[in-house]
mmCIF file of C-alpha atoms in Angstrom:
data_model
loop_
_atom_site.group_PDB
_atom_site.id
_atom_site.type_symbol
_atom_site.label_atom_id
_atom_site.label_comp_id
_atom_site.label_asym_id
_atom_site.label_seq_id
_atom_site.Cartn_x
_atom_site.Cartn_y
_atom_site.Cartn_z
ATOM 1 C CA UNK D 1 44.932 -82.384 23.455
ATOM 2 C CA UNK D 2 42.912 -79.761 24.900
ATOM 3 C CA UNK D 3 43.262 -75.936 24.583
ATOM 4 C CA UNK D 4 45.079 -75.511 28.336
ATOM 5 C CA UNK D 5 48.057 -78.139 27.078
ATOM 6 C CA UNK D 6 48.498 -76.510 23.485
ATOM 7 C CA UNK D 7 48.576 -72.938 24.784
ATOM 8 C CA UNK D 8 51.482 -74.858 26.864
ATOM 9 C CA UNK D 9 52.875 -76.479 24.230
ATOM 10 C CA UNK D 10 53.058 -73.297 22.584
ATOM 11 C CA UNK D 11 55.086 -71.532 25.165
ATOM 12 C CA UNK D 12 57.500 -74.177 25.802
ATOM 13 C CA UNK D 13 58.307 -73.814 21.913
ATOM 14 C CA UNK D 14 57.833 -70.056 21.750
ATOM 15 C CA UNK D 15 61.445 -68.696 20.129
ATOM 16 C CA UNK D 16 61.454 -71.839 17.715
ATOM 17 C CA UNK D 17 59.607 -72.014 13.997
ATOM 18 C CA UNK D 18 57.311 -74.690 15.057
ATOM 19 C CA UNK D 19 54.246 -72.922 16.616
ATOM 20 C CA UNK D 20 54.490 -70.010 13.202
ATOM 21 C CA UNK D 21 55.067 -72.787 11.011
ATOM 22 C CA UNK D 22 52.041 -74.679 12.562
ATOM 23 C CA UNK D 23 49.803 -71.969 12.395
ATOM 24 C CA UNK D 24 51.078 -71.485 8.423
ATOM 25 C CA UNK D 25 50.422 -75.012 7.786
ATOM 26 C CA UNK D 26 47.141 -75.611 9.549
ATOM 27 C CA UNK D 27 45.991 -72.312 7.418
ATOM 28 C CA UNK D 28 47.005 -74.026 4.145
ATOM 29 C CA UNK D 29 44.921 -76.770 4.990
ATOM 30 C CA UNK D 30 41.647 -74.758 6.043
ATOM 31 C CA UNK D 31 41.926 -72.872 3.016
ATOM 32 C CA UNK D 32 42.723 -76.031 1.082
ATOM 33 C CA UNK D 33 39.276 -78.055 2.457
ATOM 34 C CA UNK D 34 36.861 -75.139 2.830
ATOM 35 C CA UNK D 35 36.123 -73.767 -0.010
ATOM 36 C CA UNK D 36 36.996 -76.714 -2.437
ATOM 37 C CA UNK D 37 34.032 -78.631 -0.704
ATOM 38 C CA UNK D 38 35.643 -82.579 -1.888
ATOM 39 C CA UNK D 39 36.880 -83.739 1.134
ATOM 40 C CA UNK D 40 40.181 -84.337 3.083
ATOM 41 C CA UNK D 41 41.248 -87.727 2.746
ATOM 42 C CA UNK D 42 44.261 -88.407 4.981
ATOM 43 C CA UNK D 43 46.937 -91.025 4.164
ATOM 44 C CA UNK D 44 49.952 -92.270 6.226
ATOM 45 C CA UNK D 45 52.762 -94.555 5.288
ATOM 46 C CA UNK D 46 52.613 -98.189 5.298
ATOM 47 C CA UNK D 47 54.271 -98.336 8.471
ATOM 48 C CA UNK D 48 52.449 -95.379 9.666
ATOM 49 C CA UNK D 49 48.973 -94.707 10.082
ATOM 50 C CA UNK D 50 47.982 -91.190 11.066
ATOM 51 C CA UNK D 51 45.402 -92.024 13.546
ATOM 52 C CA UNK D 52 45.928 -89.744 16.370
ATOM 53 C CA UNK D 53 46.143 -86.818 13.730
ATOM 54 C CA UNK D 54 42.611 -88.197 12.213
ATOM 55 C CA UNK D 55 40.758 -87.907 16.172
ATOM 56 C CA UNK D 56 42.023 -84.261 16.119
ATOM 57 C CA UNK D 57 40.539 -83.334 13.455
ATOM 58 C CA UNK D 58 37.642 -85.003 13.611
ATOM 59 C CA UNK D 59 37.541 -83.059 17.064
ATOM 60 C CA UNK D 60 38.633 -79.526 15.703
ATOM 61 C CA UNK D 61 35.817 -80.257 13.061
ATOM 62 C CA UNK D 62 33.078 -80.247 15.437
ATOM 63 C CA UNK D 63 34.316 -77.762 17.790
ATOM 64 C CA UNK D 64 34.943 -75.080 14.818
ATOM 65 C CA UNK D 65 31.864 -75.332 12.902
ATOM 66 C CA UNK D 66 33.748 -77.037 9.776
ATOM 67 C CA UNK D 67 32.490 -80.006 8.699
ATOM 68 C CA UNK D 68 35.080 -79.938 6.069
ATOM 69 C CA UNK D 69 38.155 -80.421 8.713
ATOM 70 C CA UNK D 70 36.525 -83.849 8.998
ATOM 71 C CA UNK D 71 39.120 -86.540 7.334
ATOM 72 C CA UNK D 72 38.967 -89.602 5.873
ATOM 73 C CA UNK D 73 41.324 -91.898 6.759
ATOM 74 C CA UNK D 74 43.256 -94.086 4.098
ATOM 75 C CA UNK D 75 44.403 -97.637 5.263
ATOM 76 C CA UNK D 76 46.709 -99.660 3.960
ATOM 77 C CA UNK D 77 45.092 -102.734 5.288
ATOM 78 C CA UNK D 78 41.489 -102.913 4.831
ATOM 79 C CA UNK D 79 40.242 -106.722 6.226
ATOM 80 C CA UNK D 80 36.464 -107.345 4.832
ATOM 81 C CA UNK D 81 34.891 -106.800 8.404
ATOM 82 C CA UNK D 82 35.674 -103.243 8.667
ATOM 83 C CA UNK D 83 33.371 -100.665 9.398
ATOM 84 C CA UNK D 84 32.885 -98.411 6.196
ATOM 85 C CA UNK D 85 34.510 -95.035 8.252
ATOM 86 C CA UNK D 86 37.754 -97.815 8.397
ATOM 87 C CA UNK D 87 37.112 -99.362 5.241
ATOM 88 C CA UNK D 88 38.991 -96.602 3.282
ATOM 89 C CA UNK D 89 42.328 -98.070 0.459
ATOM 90 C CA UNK D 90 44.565 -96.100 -0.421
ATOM 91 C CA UNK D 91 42.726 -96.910 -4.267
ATOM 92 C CA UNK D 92 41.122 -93.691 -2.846
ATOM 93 C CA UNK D 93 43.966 -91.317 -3.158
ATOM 94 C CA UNK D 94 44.209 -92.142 -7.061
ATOM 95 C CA UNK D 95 40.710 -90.920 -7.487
ATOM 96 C CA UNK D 96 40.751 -88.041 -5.465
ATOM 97 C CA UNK D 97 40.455 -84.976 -8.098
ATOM 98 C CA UNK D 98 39.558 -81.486 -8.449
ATOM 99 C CA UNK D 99 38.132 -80.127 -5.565
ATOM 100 C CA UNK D 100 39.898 -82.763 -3.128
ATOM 101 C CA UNK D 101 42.432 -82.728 -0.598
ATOM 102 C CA UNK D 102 44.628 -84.678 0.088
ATOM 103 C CA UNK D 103 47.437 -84.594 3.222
ATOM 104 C CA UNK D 104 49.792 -87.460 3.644
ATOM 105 C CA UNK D 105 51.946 -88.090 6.837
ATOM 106 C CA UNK D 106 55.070 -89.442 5.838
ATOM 107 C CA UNK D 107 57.837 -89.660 8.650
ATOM 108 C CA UNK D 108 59.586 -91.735 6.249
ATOM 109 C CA UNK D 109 59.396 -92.640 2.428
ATOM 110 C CA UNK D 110 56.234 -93.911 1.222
ATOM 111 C CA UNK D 111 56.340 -96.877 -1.001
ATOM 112 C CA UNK D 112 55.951 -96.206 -4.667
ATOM 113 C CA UNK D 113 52.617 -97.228 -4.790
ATOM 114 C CA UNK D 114 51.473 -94.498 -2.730
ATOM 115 C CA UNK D 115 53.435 -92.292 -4.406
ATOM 116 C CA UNK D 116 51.843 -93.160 -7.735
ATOM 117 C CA UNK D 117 48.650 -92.558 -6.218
ATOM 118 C CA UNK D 118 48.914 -89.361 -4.646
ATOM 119 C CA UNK D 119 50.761 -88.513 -8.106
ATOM 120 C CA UNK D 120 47.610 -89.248 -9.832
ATOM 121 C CA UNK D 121 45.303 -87.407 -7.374
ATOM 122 C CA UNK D 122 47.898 -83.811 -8.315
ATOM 123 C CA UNK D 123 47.315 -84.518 -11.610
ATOM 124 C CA UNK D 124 43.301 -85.088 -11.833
ATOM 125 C CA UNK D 125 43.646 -81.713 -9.844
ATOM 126 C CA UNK D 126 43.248 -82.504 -5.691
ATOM 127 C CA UNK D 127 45.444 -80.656 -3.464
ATOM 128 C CA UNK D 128 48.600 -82.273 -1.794
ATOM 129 C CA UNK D 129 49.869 -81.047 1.715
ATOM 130 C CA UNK D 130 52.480 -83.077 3.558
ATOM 131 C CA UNK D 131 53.559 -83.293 6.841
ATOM 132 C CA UNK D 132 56.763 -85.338 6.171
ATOM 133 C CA UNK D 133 60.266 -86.390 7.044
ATOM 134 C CA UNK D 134 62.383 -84.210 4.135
ATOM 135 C CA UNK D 135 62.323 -86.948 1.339
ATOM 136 C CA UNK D 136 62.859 -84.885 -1.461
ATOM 137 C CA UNK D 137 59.988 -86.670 -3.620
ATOM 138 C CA UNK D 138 57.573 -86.501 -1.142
ATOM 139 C CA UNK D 139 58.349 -82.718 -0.664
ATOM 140 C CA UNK D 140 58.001 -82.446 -4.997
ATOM 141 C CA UNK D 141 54.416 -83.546 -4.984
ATOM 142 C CA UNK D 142 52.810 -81.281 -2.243
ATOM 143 C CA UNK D 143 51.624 -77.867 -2.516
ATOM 144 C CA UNK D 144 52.218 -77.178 0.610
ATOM 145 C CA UNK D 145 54.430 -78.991 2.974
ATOM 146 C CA UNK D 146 55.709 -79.267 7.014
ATOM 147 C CA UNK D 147 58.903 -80.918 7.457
ATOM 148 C CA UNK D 148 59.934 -82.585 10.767
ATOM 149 C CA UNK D 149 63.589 -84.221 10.516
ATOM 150 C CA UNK D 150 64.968 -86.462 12.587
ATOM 151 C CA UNK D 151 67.630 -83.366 14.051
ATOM 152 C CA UNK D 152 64.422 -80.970 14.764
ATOM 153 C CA UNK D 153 64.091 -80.124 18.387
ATOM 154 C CA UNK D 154 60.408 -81.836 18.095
ATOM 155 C CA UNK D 155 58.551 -84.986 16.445
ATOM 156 C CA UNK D 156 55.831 -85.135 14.168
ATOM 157 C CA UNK D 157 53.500 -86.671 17.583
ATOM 158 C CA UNK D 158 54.372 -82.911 18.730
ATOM 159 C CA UNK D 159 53.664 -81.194 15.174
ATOM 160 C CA UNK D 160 50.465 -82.606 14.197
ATOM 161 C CA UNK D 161 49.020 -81.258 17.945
ATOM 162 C CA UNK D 162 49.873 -77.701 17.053
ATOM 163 C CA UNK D 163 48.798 -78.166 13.316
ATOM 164 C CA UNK D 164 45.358 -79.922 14.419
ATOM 165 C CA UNK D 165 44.432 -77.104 16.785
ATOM 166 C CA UNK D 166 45.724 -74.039 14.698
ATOM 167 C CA UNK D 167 43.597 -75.839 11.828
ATOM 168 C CA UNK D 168 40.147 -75.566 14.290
ATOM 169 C CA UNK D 169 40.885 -72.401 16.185
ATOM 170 C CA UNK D 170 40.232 -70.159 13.061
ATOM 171 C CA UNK D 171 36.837 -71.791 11.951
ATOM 172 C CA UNK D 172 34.017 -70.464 10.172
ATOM 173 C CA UNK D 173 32.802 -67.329 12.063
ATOM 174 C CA UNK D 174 29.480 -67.975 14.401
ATOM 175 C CA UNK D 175 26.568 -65.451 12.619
ATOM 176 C CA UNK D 176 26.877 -62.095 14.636
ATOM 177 C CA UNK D 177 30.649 -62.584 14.209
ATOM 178 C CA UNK D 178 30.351 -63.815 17.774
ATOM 179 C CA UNK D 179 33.660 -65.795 18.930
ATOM 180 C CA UNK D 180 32.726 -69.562 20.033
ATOM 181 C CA UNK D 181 33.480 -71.357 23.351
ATOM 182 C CA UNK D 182 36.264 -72.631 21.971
ATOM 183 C CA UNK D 183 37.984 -69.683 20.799
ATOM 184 C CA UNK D 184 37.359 -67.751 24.151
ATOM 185 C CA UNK D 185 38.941 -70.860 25.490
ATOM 186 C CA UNK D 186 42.174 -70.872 23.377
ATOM 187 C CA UNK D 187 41.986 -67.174 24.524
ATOM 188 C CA UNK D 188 42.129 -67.261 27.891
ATOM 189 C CA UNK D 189 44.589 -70.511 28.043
ATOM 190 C CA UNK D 190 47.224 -68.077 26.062
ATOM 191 C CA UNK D 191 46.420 -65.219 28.673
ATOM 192 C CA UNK D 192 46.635 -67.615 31.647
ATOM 193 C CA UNK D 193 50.078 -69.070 30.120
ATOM 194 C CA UNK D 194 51.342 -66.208 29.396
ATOM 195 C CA UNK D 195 54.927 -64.619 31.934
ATOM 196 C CA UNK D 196 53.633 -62.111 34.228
ATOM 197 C CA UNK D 197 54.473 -58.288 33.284
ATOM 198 C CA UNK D 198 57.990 -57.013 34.365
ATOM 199 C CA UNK D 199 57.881 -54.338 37.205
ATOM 200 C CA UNK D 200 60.273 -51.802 37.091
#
């Protein structure tokens, strides 16, 4: 999604939590990647593979200048022909440690498995961020975590768009402190989208 249709995004949900929470989130995860320098590995569900939320950040990686934003995506289902970037289990998670990240999208419970795993990754000292449904276990193992339920006035499609920009808008400063292309972008979408002044 480009900077135009999340500046929109943005102002059809201005007046709820979700574009503040977004921004809150997204920050927790910069901060969680950058300076920890061992990767983001991202995990769905069984039933749910974060794919569209792995693009974006692969995109908001490049555009921002951090390389770190960059995940790796955990399958479930690894066949033997896969490409190595798609060749990821989630045998991963269990030895991410300290230093690691790692942010699993759960719109419902993950197996126990999983759970196990990104159990053991907390303990060996990785970081756990969640963008989940509001199970109560998944909540207890993340440091930092974005629930969408089922009664929210968006879905987590809608969430991870405003999470994976606010992650890349705030990148590493250009040297010279100049802003990039992409950030005068975002600018001028949120002028452009912005209600014209009232006249008295």
């Amino acid at each position: 999604m480009d900077a135009v249709r999340v500046a929109l995004l943005r102002e059809v949900l201005a007046g709820t939590r979700w574009p503040q929470d977004a921004r809150r989130f997204a920050l927790a995860l910069r901060t969680s990647v950058v300076p920890r320098g061992g990767g983001l590995l991202l995990a769905g569900t069984e039933a749910y593979e974060p794919w569209h939320l792995a693009a974006h950040l692969s995109d908001e990686s490049a555009w921002s200048g951090l390389p770190e934003l960059a995940p790796t995506l955990v399958r479930h289902r690894v066949a033997a022909g896969d490409p190595a970037h798609l060749a990821v289990g989630p045998d991963r998670i269990a030895a991410a440690g300290r230093g690691g990240t790692v942010l699993l999208v759960a719109p419902e419970r993950p197996d126990e498995g999983l759970l196990e795993r990104v159990r053991d990754a907390r303990r060996a000292g990785a970081r756990v961020l969640t963008l989940d449904g509001g199970d109560p276990e998944v909540g207890g193992l993340a440091h930092e975590s974005l629930v969408v339920g089922g009664d929210d006035d968006v879905d987590l499609d809608i969430v991870q768009h405003l999470v994976s920009a606010a992650a890349g808008e705030n990148g590493r400063p250009p040297a010279g402190g100049r802003r990039t292309f992409r950030d005068r972008l975002s600018g001028l979408a949120d002028r452009l989208t912005q209600p014209p002044p009232a006249r008295w």
